[in-house]
Amino acid sequence: MDKICIIDMGSQYTHLIARRIREHGVYSEILPNDISIDELKQHKPRGIVLSGGPSSVYEENSPQLREEFLNYTINEKIPVLGICYGFHLIIHQLGGKIKPFTHKEYGKTKLDILQSKRLLDSLEKEEIVWMSHGDQVEIMPEGFEILAKTSTCPIAAYANDNLSLYGVQFHPEVIHTEKGTTILENFVEKIVHAKKEWKLENWIEKTIEMIKIEVGPSDRVILGLSGGVDSSVVAVLLQKTIGNRLHSIFVNNGLLRKNEEIEVQETFQQVLKFENFHYVDAEDLFLERLKNIEDPEEKRRIIGHSFIEVFENKTIELEKAHPDIKYLAQGTIYPDRVETSATSNVSAKIKSHHNLTLPDDMKLKIIEPLKDLYKDEVRKIGLQLGLPENIIKRHPFPGPGLAVRIIGPIEKDKLSILRNADEILIEEINKAGVYDSLWQAFCVFLPLKTVGIMGDFRTYEYICSIRVVESLDVMTANFAKLDWDLLEKIGTRIINEVKGINRVVYDISNKPPSTIEYE
Ligand code: XMP
């Protein structure tokens, strides 16, 4: 299959480039900037994109390409597109000059197109693009043509057809660049001539074939099923492939949302007819271990370790009855893999703590059927596999569950208050028809008591904070500007219906600097 390789220079947008290219039907993967030429050859790239990055090319220790990198792409006629930092790097490595620019250009900018052909084919004379840079290309080596400029950036896009090198100072992968999709499409289709072979319809058939080849006819597979999108999709895919040789373990850690343990059991046992669905009620164990624990990191540690212990014990029990259990399936998706192993020394390990690692001594071989997919691709596959929409569209929910949404020690009555408040919030958000447009919406329990008045009585109860955010890529998020009437209804209902809460506040913090969750 034709592939575009994205070389990661540390930009927060690297994944977006890969996703946009896949959306055009061309397979793309992210590789580290220090990749050797031999390794790169094994990927057989049809085209290469150098991402942006926070450094300056002339700084010490800034990410560079191997010296032979551009020689290789030029000799092999593999087209290269440099974006922002990548745009500078091509020029820098070929002996041109990059200089710091006194006016940093950031945000939406008008681009004047000088040549609307090749990379900028079918663009108007003026377009809006998203800029974010402090450096500029000052002198280009011979053979490079200027394709576009802005009022402060005389070289904002270039092309060198002989060497198959192209570049843009702005970010075509970001939605604020209005014709960004067209630019990436021009590169992929008109310059690289890559075949559109990345189709999710074929993915299911091919993956089922691959699993059948790997997992022997009597082998059994174990899976930790949380009811979230990723593990649910893996579950259904495996059930389709190996039927009841799949053993799904669902652990109730006592930190789930209201009725979640019942809903997950119903979906998998009754709707999807899973035969070997194993429900483990470990609520008491988790809550006992979490007693009086205040520190968020300590809570996470206890929950992570307890989960592994419970899961391992259940697996050992099942192995006694079924010695053919040979595999452990996991719902790892592409961003988890790239972020935990960090594609290169420059990309930060932001989400690594979110994923649990099971002990090596479990001696089970791992299968991760979703390991090359992005979340939106997993959702599409899930729908094609017939998973109910409520699972596919459900907002992300953290592994440590409500423990990170109760500040301070976890207690049963606080969990119950939080579950009741959260249920009202979600119900109202659904009724207002805005659930699907939000990244997450949830309540947080603040263990602070304030005074209120209900009827003729003074009350002294806890505070509930409402956190509702919009986000495209989780790295950044904005609080949602919900309708005031909707917020009022939610607040009033929570105070009236949830015993233990007499004050509701709306969280208006963005990420960064705040995080989405509270702990
Ligand atoms: P933050 O709070 O870091 O969250 O802005 C980013 C996203 O990650 C989710 N999250 C977690 N998911 N285990 C998980 O599986 C965790 O420990 C965890 N902490 C945060 C959070 O819900 C949001 O979608």
Coordinates of C-alpha atoms and ligand atoms in Angstrom, one line a residue:
M1 CA 0.0 0.0 0.0
D2 CA 1.3 3.5 -0.9
K3 CA 2.5 5.3 2.3
I4 CA 3.3 8.9 3.2
C5 CA 5.8 9.1 6.1
I6 CA 5.6 12.0 8.5
I7 CA 8.8 12.9 10.1
D8 CA 8.2 14.3 13.6
M9 CA 10.0 17.4 14.5
G10 CA 8.1 17.8 17.8
S11 CA 5.0 19.7 16.7
Q12 CA 1.8 19.3 18.6
Y13 CA 0.1 19.1 15.1
T14 CA 2.1 16.0 13.9
H15 CA -0.8 13.7 14.4
L16 CA -3.1 16.0 12.6
I17 CA -1.0 15.8 9.5
A18 CA -1.2 12.0 9.5
R19 CA -4.9 12.1 10.1
R20 CA -5.6 14.6 7.3
I21 CA -3.6 12.4 4.8
R22 CA -5.5 9.3 5.9
E23 CA -8.7 11.2 5.4
H24 CA -7.8 11.4 1.8
G25 CA -7.5 7.7 1.6
V26 CA -3.7 7.5 1.7
Y27 CA -2.0 5.6 4.5
S28 CA 0.4 7.6 6.7
E29 CA 2.7 6.9 9.6
I30 CA 4.8 9.0 12.0
L31 CA 8.5 8.4 12.2
P32 CA 11.2 9.9 14.4
N33 CA 13.4 12.6 13.0
D34 CA 16.6 10.7 13.7
I35 CA 15.5 7.6 11.7
S36 CA 18.4 6.0 9.8
I37 CA 18.2 5.8 6.0
D38 CA 18.1 2.0 6.1
E39 CA 15.1 2.1 8.4
L40 CA 13.4 4.7 6.3
K41 CA 13.9 2.6 3.2
Q42 CA 12.1 -0.3 4.9
H43 CA 9.0 1.9 5.1
K44 CA 9.1 2.5 1.3
P45 CA 7.7 6.0 1.5
R46 CA 6.0 7.3 -1.6
G47 CA 6.2 10.8 -0.1
I48 CA 7.5 12.5 3.0
V49 CA 6.2 15.3 5.2
L50 CA 8.5 17.1 7.7
S51 CA 6.4 18.4 10.5
G52 CA 6.6 21.7 12.3
G53 CA 8.3 22.0 15.7
P54 CA 9.0 24.4 18.5
S55 CA 12.8 24.8 17.9
S56 CA 14.9 27.0 15.6
V57 CA 17.0 25.1 13.0
Y58 CA 20.2 27.0 13.9
E59 CA 19.8 26.2 17.7
E60 CA 22.1 23.7 19.3
N61 CA 20.4 20.3 19.8
S62 CA 17.5 21.3 17.6
P63 CA 16.1 18.2 15.7
Q64 CA 17.9 17.6 12.4
L65 CA 17.6 15.0 9.7
R66 CA 20.4 12.5 9.0
E67 CA 23.0 14.2 6.7
E68 CA 22.1 11.8 3.8
F69 CA 18.4 12.2 4.3
L70 CA 17.7 14.7 1.5
N71 CA 20.3 13.1 -0.8
Y72 CA 18.3 9.9 -0.5
T73 CA 14.9 11.5 -1.2
I74 CA 16.3 13.5 -4.1
N75 CA 18.1 10.5 -5.7
E76 CA 15.0 8.3 -5.2
K77 CA 12.7 11.2 -6.4
I78 CA 10.6 10.9 -3.3
P79 CA 8.7 14.2 -2.9
V80 CA 9.2 16.0 0.4
L81 CA 6.9 18.6 1.9
G82 CA 8.3 20.8 4.8
I83 CA 5.9 22.5 7.1
C84 CA 7.0 25.4 9.3
Y85 CA 10.1 24.0 11.0
G86 CA 10.4 21.4 8.2
F87 CA 10.1 24.2 5.7
H88 CA 13.2 25.9 7.4
L89 CA 15.1 22.6 7.8
I90 CA 15.1 21.8 4.0
I91 CA 16.6 25.2 3.2
H92 CA 19.0 25.1 6.2
Q93 CA 20.3 21.6 5.3
L94 CA 20.9 22.7 1.6
G95 CA 22.9 25.7 2.6
G96 CA 20.3 28.5 2.5
K97 CA 19.7 31.0 5.3
I98 CA 17.1 31.1 8.1
K99 CA 16.9 34.1 10.3
P100 CA 15.0 35.1 13.4
F101 CA 12.2 37.5 12.7
T102 CA 11.5 40.4 15.0
H103 CA 7.7 40.2 14.5
K104 CA 6.6 36.7 15.5
E105 CA 3.7 35.8 13.2
Y106 CA 1.0 33.9 15.0
G107 CA -2.6 33.2 14.1
K108 CA -4.7 33.8 10.9
T109 CA -2.8 35.6 8.2
K110 CA -3.5 36.6 4.6
L111 CA -1.4 34.7 2.1
D112 CA -0.7 36.2 -1.3
I113 CA -0.4 33.4 -3.9
L114 CA 2.2 34.1 -6.6
Q115 CA 1.9 30.8 -8.4
S116 CA -1.3 28.9 -8.0
K117 CA 0.0 25.7 -9.4
R118 CA 1.3 22.3 -8.1
L119 CA 1.2 22.6 -4.3
L120 CA -1.0 25.6 -4.4
D121 CA -3.1 24.4 -7.3
S122 CA -6.7 25.7 -7.4
L123 CA -6.2 28.3 -4.7
E124 CA -7.4 31.9 -5.1
K125 CA -5.0 34.9 -5.3
E126 CA -5.5 35.5 -1.6
E127 CA -6.2 32.8 1.1
I128 CA -6.3 32.7 4.9
V129 CA -3.7 30.6 6.5
W130 CA -2.6 29.7 10.1
M131 CA 0.9 31.0 11.0
S132 CA 3.0 30.2 14.0
H133 CA 6.6 31.1 13.6
G134 CA 9.5 33.2 14.8
D135 CA 12.0 32.4 12.1
Q136 CA 11.9 33.1 8.4
V137 CA 13.6 31.8 5.2
E138 CA 15.9 34.6 4.1
I139 CA 18.0 33.1 1.3
M140 CA 17.1 30.0 -0.7
P141 CA 19.6 27.8 -2.5
E142 CA 19.4 27.9 -6.3
G143 CA 16.5 26.2 -8.1
F144 CA 13.8 27.1 -5.5
E145 CA 10.9 29.2 -6.6
I146 CA 8.7 31.3 -4.3
L147 CA 5.0 30.3 -4.5
A148 CA 3.5 32.7 -1.9
K149 CA 4.2 35.5 0.5
T150 CA 2.5 37.4 3.3
S151 CA 2.9 41.1 4.2
T152 CA 5.7 40.3 6.6
C153 CA 7.0 37.0 5.2
P154 CA 8.4 37.3 1.7
I155 CA 8.9 33.5 1.3
A156 CA 5.8 31.7 2.7
A157 CA 5.8 28.8 0.3
Y158 CA 8.4 27.3 -2.2
A159 CA 8.9 24.6 -4.7
N160 CA 11.8 22.9 -6.3
D161 CA 10.4 20.5 -8.9
N162 CA 13.8 19.2 -10.0
L163 CA 14.6 18.0 -6.4
S164 CA 11.0 17.3 -5.6
L165 CA 11.2 19.6 -2.5
Y166 CA 8.2 21.7 -1.4
G167 CA 7.4 23.7 1.7
V168 CA 5.0 26.0 3.4
Q169 CA 5.7 28.4 6.3
F170 CA 2.1 28.0 7.6
H171 CA 0.2 25.0 8.9
P172 CA -2.1 23.4 6.2
E173 CA -3.1 20.6 8.7
V174 CA -4.9 23.1 11.0
I175 CA -8.5 23.9 10.2
H176 CA -7.9 27.6 10.4
T177 CA -6.0 27.3 7.1
E178 CA -9.1 27.4 5.0
K179 CA -7.6 25.6 1.9
G180 CA -5.2 23.5 4.0
T181 CA -6.9 20.3 2.9
T182 CA -6.5 21.2 -0.7
I183 CA -2.8 21.9 -0.2
L184 CA -2.2 18.5 1.4
E185 CA -4.4 16.9 -1.3
N186 CA -2.3 18.6 -4.0
F187 CA 0.8 17.2 -2.4
V188 CA -0.5 13.7 -2.0
E189 CA -2.3 13.4 -5.3
K190 CA -0.7 15.8 -7.8
I191 CA 2.9 15.6 -6.6
V192 CA 3.4 12.2 -4.9
H193 CA 0.7 10.5 -7.1
A194 CA -0.1 8.2 -4.2
K195 CA -2.8 5.6 -4.7
K196 CA -5.8 6.0 -2.4
E197 CA -5.7 2.5 -0.9
W198 CA -6.5 3.2 2.8
K199 CA -10.1 2.2 3.1
L200 CA -11.7 1.2 6.4
E201 CA -14.1 -1.2 4.7
N202 CA -11.2 -3.5 3.7
W203 CA -9.6 -3.0 7.1
I204 CA -12.1 -5.2 8.9
E205 CA -11.8 -8.1 6.5
K206 CA -8.0 -7.9 6.4
T207 CA -7.7 -7.7 10.1
I208 CA -10.0 -10.6 10.7
E209 CA -7.8 -12.6 8.3
M210 CA -4.7 -11.6 10.1
I211 CA -6.1 -12.5 13.5
K212 CA -7.2 -15.9 12.1
I213 CA -3.6 -16.5 10.9
E214 CA -2.1 -15.5 14.2
V215 CA -4.5 -17.1 16.7
G216 CA -4.6 -20.9 16.4
P217 CA -7.9 -22.7 15.9
S218 CA -8.2 -23.7 19.5
D219 CA -6.3 -20.7 21.1
R220 CA -8.3 -18.4 23.5
V221 CA -7.9 -14.7 24.0
I222 CA -8.4 -12.6 27.1
L223 CA -9.4 -9.0 27.0
G224 CA -9.8 -6.2 29.6
L225 CA -13.2 -4.7 28.6
S226 CA -14.0 -1.3 30.0
G227 CA -17.0 -0.5 27.9
G228 CA -15.1 2.4 26.4
V229 CA -14.9 2.8 22.6
D230 CA -11.5 1.2 22.0
S231 CA -11.8 -2.0 24.1
S232 CA -15.4 -2.5 22.9
V233 CA -14.4 -2.3 19.3
V234 CA -11.6 -4.9 19.9
A235 CA -14.1 -7.1 21.7
V236 CA -16.6 -7.1 18.9
L237 CA -13.9 -7.6 16.3
L238 CA -12.5 -10.6 18.2
Q239 CA -15.9 -12.1 18.8
K240 CA -16.6 -11.9 15.1
T241 CA -13.3 -13.7 14.4
I242 CA -13.0 -16.3 17.2
G243 CA -16.5 -16.4 18.7
N244 CA -16.6 -17.6 22.3
R245 CA -12.9 -18.3 22.4
L246 CA -12.7 -14.6 23.5
H247 CA -12.9 -14.1 27.3
S248 CA -13.7 -10.5 28.2
I249 CA -13.1 -9.4 31.7
F250 CA -15.0 -6.4 33.0
V251 CA -13.9 -5.0 36.3
N252 CA -16.2 -2.9 38.4
N253 CA -13.8 -0.8 40.4
G254 CA -16.5 1.0 42.3
L255 CA -15.6 4.2 40.5
L256 CA -17.9 3.9 37.5
R257 CA -20.8 6.3 36.5
K258 CA -24.4 5.6 37.6
N259 CA -25.6 2.2 36.3
E260 CA -22.5 1.8 34.1
E261 CA -21.8 -1.7 35.3
I262 CA -25.4 -2.8 34.5
E263 CA -25.4 -1.1 31.1
V264 CA -22.1 -2.6 30.0
Q265 CA -23.2 -6.1 31.1
E266 CA -26.5 -5.7 29.3
T267 CA -24.9 -4.5 26.1
F268 CA -22.4 -7.3 25.9
Q269 CA -24.3 -10.2 27.3
Q270 CA -27.8 -9.5 26.0
V271 CA -27.4 -7.3 23.0
L272 CA -24.1 -8.5 21.6
K273 CA -24.5 -12.1 22.9
F274 CA -21.1 -12.5 24.4
E275 CA -20.8 -15.9 25.9
N276 CA -17.6 -15.5 27.9
F277 CA -18.2 -12.2 29.5
H278 CA -16.8 -12.2 33.0
Y279 CA -18.0 -9.5 35.4
V280 CA -15.7 -9.0 38.4
D281 CA -17.2 -6.9 41.2
A282 CA -14.1 -5.4 43.0
E283 CA -15.8 -2.4 44.4
D284 CA -15.1 -3.2 48.0
L285 CA -11.4 -3.9 47.4
F286 CA -10.8 -0.6 45.5
L287 CA -12.8 1.5 48.0
E288 CA -11.1 -0.1 51.0
R289 CA -7.6 0.6 49.5
L290 CA -8.6 4.2 48.6
K291 CA -9.8 5.0 52.1
N292 CA -8.4 8.3 53.4
I293 CA -6.2 8.7 50.3
E294 CA -6.0 12.4 49.3
D295 CA -3.0 12.6 46.9
P296 CA -4.1 12.3 43.3
E297 CA -1.0 10.4 42.2
E298 CA -1.4 8.0 45.1
K299 CA -5.0 7.4 44.1
R300 CA -4.0 6.6 40.5
R301 CA -1.2 4.3 41.7
I302 CA -3.5 2.3 43.9
I303 CA -6.2 2.1 41.2
G304 CA -3.7 1.0 38.6
H305 CA -2.1 -1.7 40.8
S306 CA -5.4 -3.0 42.1
F307 CA -6.7 -3.3 38.6
I308 CA -3.7 -5.3 37.4
E309 CA -4.0 -7.5 40.5
V310 CA -7.7 -8.2 40.0
F311 CA -7.3 -8.7 36.3
E312 CA -4.4 -11.1 36.8
N313 CA -6.3 -13.1 39.4
K314 CA -9.3 -13.5 37.1
T315 CA -7.0 -14.5 34.2
I316 CA -5.3 -17.2 36.4
E317 CA -8.7 -18.5 37.4
L318 CA -9.8 -18.7 33.8
E319 CA -6.5 -20.3 32.7
K320 CA -7.1 -23.2 35.0
A321 CA -10.4 -23.9 33.2
H322 CA -9.0 -23.1 29.8
P323 CA -5.3 -23.8 29.4
D324 CA -5.7 -22.7 25.7
I325 CA -5.7 -19.0 26.8
K326 CA -2.6 -17.8 24.9
Y327 CA -3.3 -14.2 24.0
L328 CA -4.0 -10.9 25.7
A329 CA -5.9 -8.4 23.4
Q330 CA -5.6 -4.7 24.1
G331 CA -7.4 -1.6 22.7
T332 CA -4.2 0.3 22.1
I333 CA -4.7 2.9 19.3
Y334 CA -2.1 4.7 17.2
P335 CA -1.7 7.8 19.3
D336 CA -1.2 5.7 22.5
R337 CA 1.6 3.9 20.8
V338 CA 3.3 6.9 19.3
E339 CA 2.9 8.9 22.5
T340 CA 4.1 6.2 24.9
S341 CA 7.2 5.2 22.9
A342 CA 7.6 8.9 21.7
T343 CA 8.4 8.9 18.0
S344 CA 11.5 10.8 18.7
N345 CA 13.4 12.5 21.5
V346 CA 11.5 15.7 20.7
S347 CA 7.9 14.7 21.2
A348 CA 6.7 14.9 24.8
K349 CA 5.3 11.9 26.6
I350 CA 2.1 13.7 27.5
K351 CA -0.3 10.8 27.9
S352 CA 2.0 8.0 28.9
H353 CA 0.6 7.8 32.4
H354 CA -2.9 7.2 31.1
N355 CA -2.2 3.7 29.9
L356 CA -1.6 0.8 32.2
T357 CA 1.1 -1.8 31.5
L358 CA 0.3 -5.3 32.4
P359 CA 3.1 -7.4 33.9
D360 CA 5.5 -9.2 31.5
D361 CA 5.2 -12.4 33.5
M362 CA 1.7 -12.9 32.4
K363 CA 3.3 -14.8 29.5
L364 CA 0.5 -14.1 27.1
K365 CA 1.2 -12.9 23.6
I366 CA -0.2 -9.5 22.9
I367 CA -2.6 -8.7 20.1
E368 CA -3.5 -5.1 19.4
P369 CA -5.7 -5.0 16.3
L370 CA -6.3 -1.2 16.5
K371 CA -2.7 -0.2 16.9
D372 CA -2.5 1.6 13.6
L373 CA -5.9 3.5 13.9
Y374 CA -6.9 6.9 15.0
K375 CA -9.9 7.4 17.3
D376 CA -12.2 8.6 14.6
E377 CA -11.2 5.6 12.5
V378 CA -11.9 3.3 15.5
R379 CA -15.4 4.8 15.8
K380 CA -16.1 4.2 12.1
I381 CA -15.0 0.6 12.4
G382 CA -17.1 0.2 15.5
L383 CA -20.2 1.4 13.7
Q384 CA -19.5 -0.9 10.8
L385 CA -19.2 -3.8 13.2
G386 CA -22.6 -3.0 14.6
L387 CA -21.7 -1.6 18.0
P388 CA -24.5 0.5 19.5
E389 CA -24.1 4.3 19.0
N390 CA -24.2 5.0 22.7
I391 CA -20.9 3.2 23.1
I392 CA -19.3 4.6 20.0
K393 CA -20.2 8.2 20.7
R394 CA -19.7 8.2 24.5
H395 CA -17.3 10.8 25.8
P396 CA -13.9 9.6 27.0
F397 CA -13.9 8.5 30.6
P398 CA -10.6 8.1 32.5
G399 CA -9.3 4.7 33.7
P400 CA -9.3 5.9 37.4
G401 CA -12.9 6.9 36.9
L402 CA -14.7 9.1 39.4
A403 CA -11.7 9.0 41.7
V404 CA -10.1 11.8 39.8
R405 CA -13.4 13.8 39.9
I406 CA -13.7 13.7 43.7
I407 CA -11.2 16.0 45.3
G408 CA -9.7 14.5 48.5
P409 CA -10.6 11.1 49.9
I410 CA -13.1 8.9 48.1
E411 CA -16.2 7.8 50.1
K412 CA -19.3 6.0 49.1
D413 CA -21.7 8.9 49.9
K414 CA -19.6 11.3 47.9
L415 CA -19.6 8.8 44.9
S416 CA -23.3 8.6 45.1
I417 CA -23.8 12.4 45.2
L418 CA -21.4 12.7 42.2
R419 CA -23.2 10.0 40.2
N420 CA -26.6 11.6 40.7
A421 CA -25.4 15.0 39.7
D422 CA -23.5 13.7 36.7
E423 CA -26.6 11.8 35.5
I424 CA -28.7 15.0 35.5
L425 CA -26.0 16.9 33.6
I426 CA -25.7 14.2 30.9
E427 CA -29.5 13.9 30.6
E428 CA -29.9 17.7 30.1
I429 CA -27.0 17.9 27.7
N430 CA -28.6 15.0 25.7
K431 CA -32.0 16.6 25.7
A432 CA -30.5 19.9 24.4
G433 CA -28.9 17.9 21.5
V434 CA -25.4 19.1 22.2
Y435 CA -23.8 15.9 23.5
D436 CA -22.1 14.9 20.3
S437 CA -20.6 18.3 19.7
L438 CA -18.8 18.2 23.0
W439 CA -15.5 16.5 23.9
Q440 CA -16.5 15.8 27.5
A441 CA -19.1 16.9 29.9
F442 CA -19.0 15.8 33.6
C443 CA -19.5 16.9 37.2
V444 CA -16.8 17.2 39.8
F445 CA -17.3 16.9 43.5
L446 CA -15.6 19.7 45.5
P447 CA -15.4 18.8 49.2
L448 CA -16.1 22.3 50.4
K449 CA -19.3 23.1 52.3
T450 CA -21.0 26.5 51.9
V451 CA -24.2 28.0 53.2
G452 CA -27.4 27.9 51.3
I453 CA -31.1 28.4 51.9
M454 CA -33.9 25.9 51.1
G455 CA -37.4 26.8 52.1
D456 CA -37.1 28.1 55.6
F457 CA -33.9 26.2 56.4
R458 CA -30.3 27.1 56.2
T459 CA -28.2 24.4 54.5
Y460 CA -24.6 23.6 54.7
E461 CA -23.6 21.4 51.8
Y462 CA -21.0 20.6 49.2
I463 CA -20.2 22.2 45.8
C464 CA -20.6 20.6 42.4
S465 CA -18.4 21.9 39.6
I466 CA -19.6 21.4 36.0
R467 CA -16.9 20.8 33.5
V468 CA -17.9 20.9 29.8
V469 CA -15.2 21.2 27.1
E470 CA -14.8 21.3 23.4
S471 CA -11.6 19.8 21.9
L472 CA -10.4 18.4 18.6
D473 CA -7.2 16.7 19.7
V474 CA -7.3 16.6 23.5
M475 CA -4.0 18.6 23.7
T476 CA -6.0 21.8 23.9
A477 CA -9.5 22.3 25.0
N478 CA -11.9 25.2 25.5
F479 CA -14.7 25.4 28.0
A480 CA -18.0 25.1 26.1
K481 CA -20.0 28.3 25.9
L482 CA -23.3 26.5 26.8
D483 CA -26.5 28.3 26.6
W484 CA -27.3 30.2 29.9
D485 CA -30.8 28.7 30.1
L486 CA -29.4 25.2 29.8
L487 CA -26.9 25.9 32.5
E488 CA -29.5 27.3 34.7
K489 CA -31.7 24.2 34.2
I490 CA -28.8 21.9 35.0
G491 CA -27.8 23.9 38.1
T492 CA -31.3 24.1 39.4
R493 CA -32.0 20.4 38.9
I494 CA -28.8 19.4 40.6
I495 CA -29.4 21.5 43.7
N496 CA -33.1 20.5 43.9
E497 CA -32.6 16.8 43.2
V498 CA -29.2 15.8 44.6
K499 CA -29.1 15.7 48.3
G500 CA -25.8 16.9 49.6
I501 CA -25.2 19.7 47.0
N502 CA -26.5 23.2 47.5
R503 CA -24.2 25.1 45.1
V504 CA -23.2 24.5 41.5
V505 CA -20.4 26.3 39.7
Y506 CA -19.4 26.3 36.0
D507 CA -15.8 25.8 35.1
I508 CA -14.6 28.5 32.7
S509 CA -10.9 27.3 32.4
N510 CA -9.3 26.4 29.2
K511 CA -6.5 23.8 28.6
P512 CA -3.8 24.8 28.8
P513 CA -3.1 26.0 31.4
S514 CA -5.8 23.9 33.2
T515 CA -6.3 20.2 32.5
I516 CA -9.6 18.7 31.6
E517 CA -9.8 16.5 34.6
Y518 CA -9.3 17.9 38.1
E519 CA -6.7 15.4 39.4
Ligands
XMP1 P1 -6.3 16.0 31.0 O1 -7.0 16.0 32.4 O2 -4.9 15.5 31.1 O3 -7.1 14.8 30.2 O4 -6.5 17.2 30.3 C1 -6.9 14.6 28.9 C2 -7.8 13.4 28.5 O5 -7.4 12.2 29.1 C3 -8.4 11.6 30.0 N1 -7.7 11.2 31.2 C4 -7.4 9.9 31.4 N2 -7.7 8.8 30.7 N3 -6.7 7.4 32.4 C5 -7.4 7.5 31.3 O6 -7.7 6.5 30.7 C6 -6.3 8.5 33.2 O7 -5.7 8.4 34.2 C7 -6.7 9.8 32.6 N4 -6.5 11.1 33.1 C8 -7.1 11.9 32.1 C9 -9.3 12.8 30.3 O8 -10.6 12.3 30.6 C10 -9.2 13.6 29.0 O9 -10.1 13.0 28.0

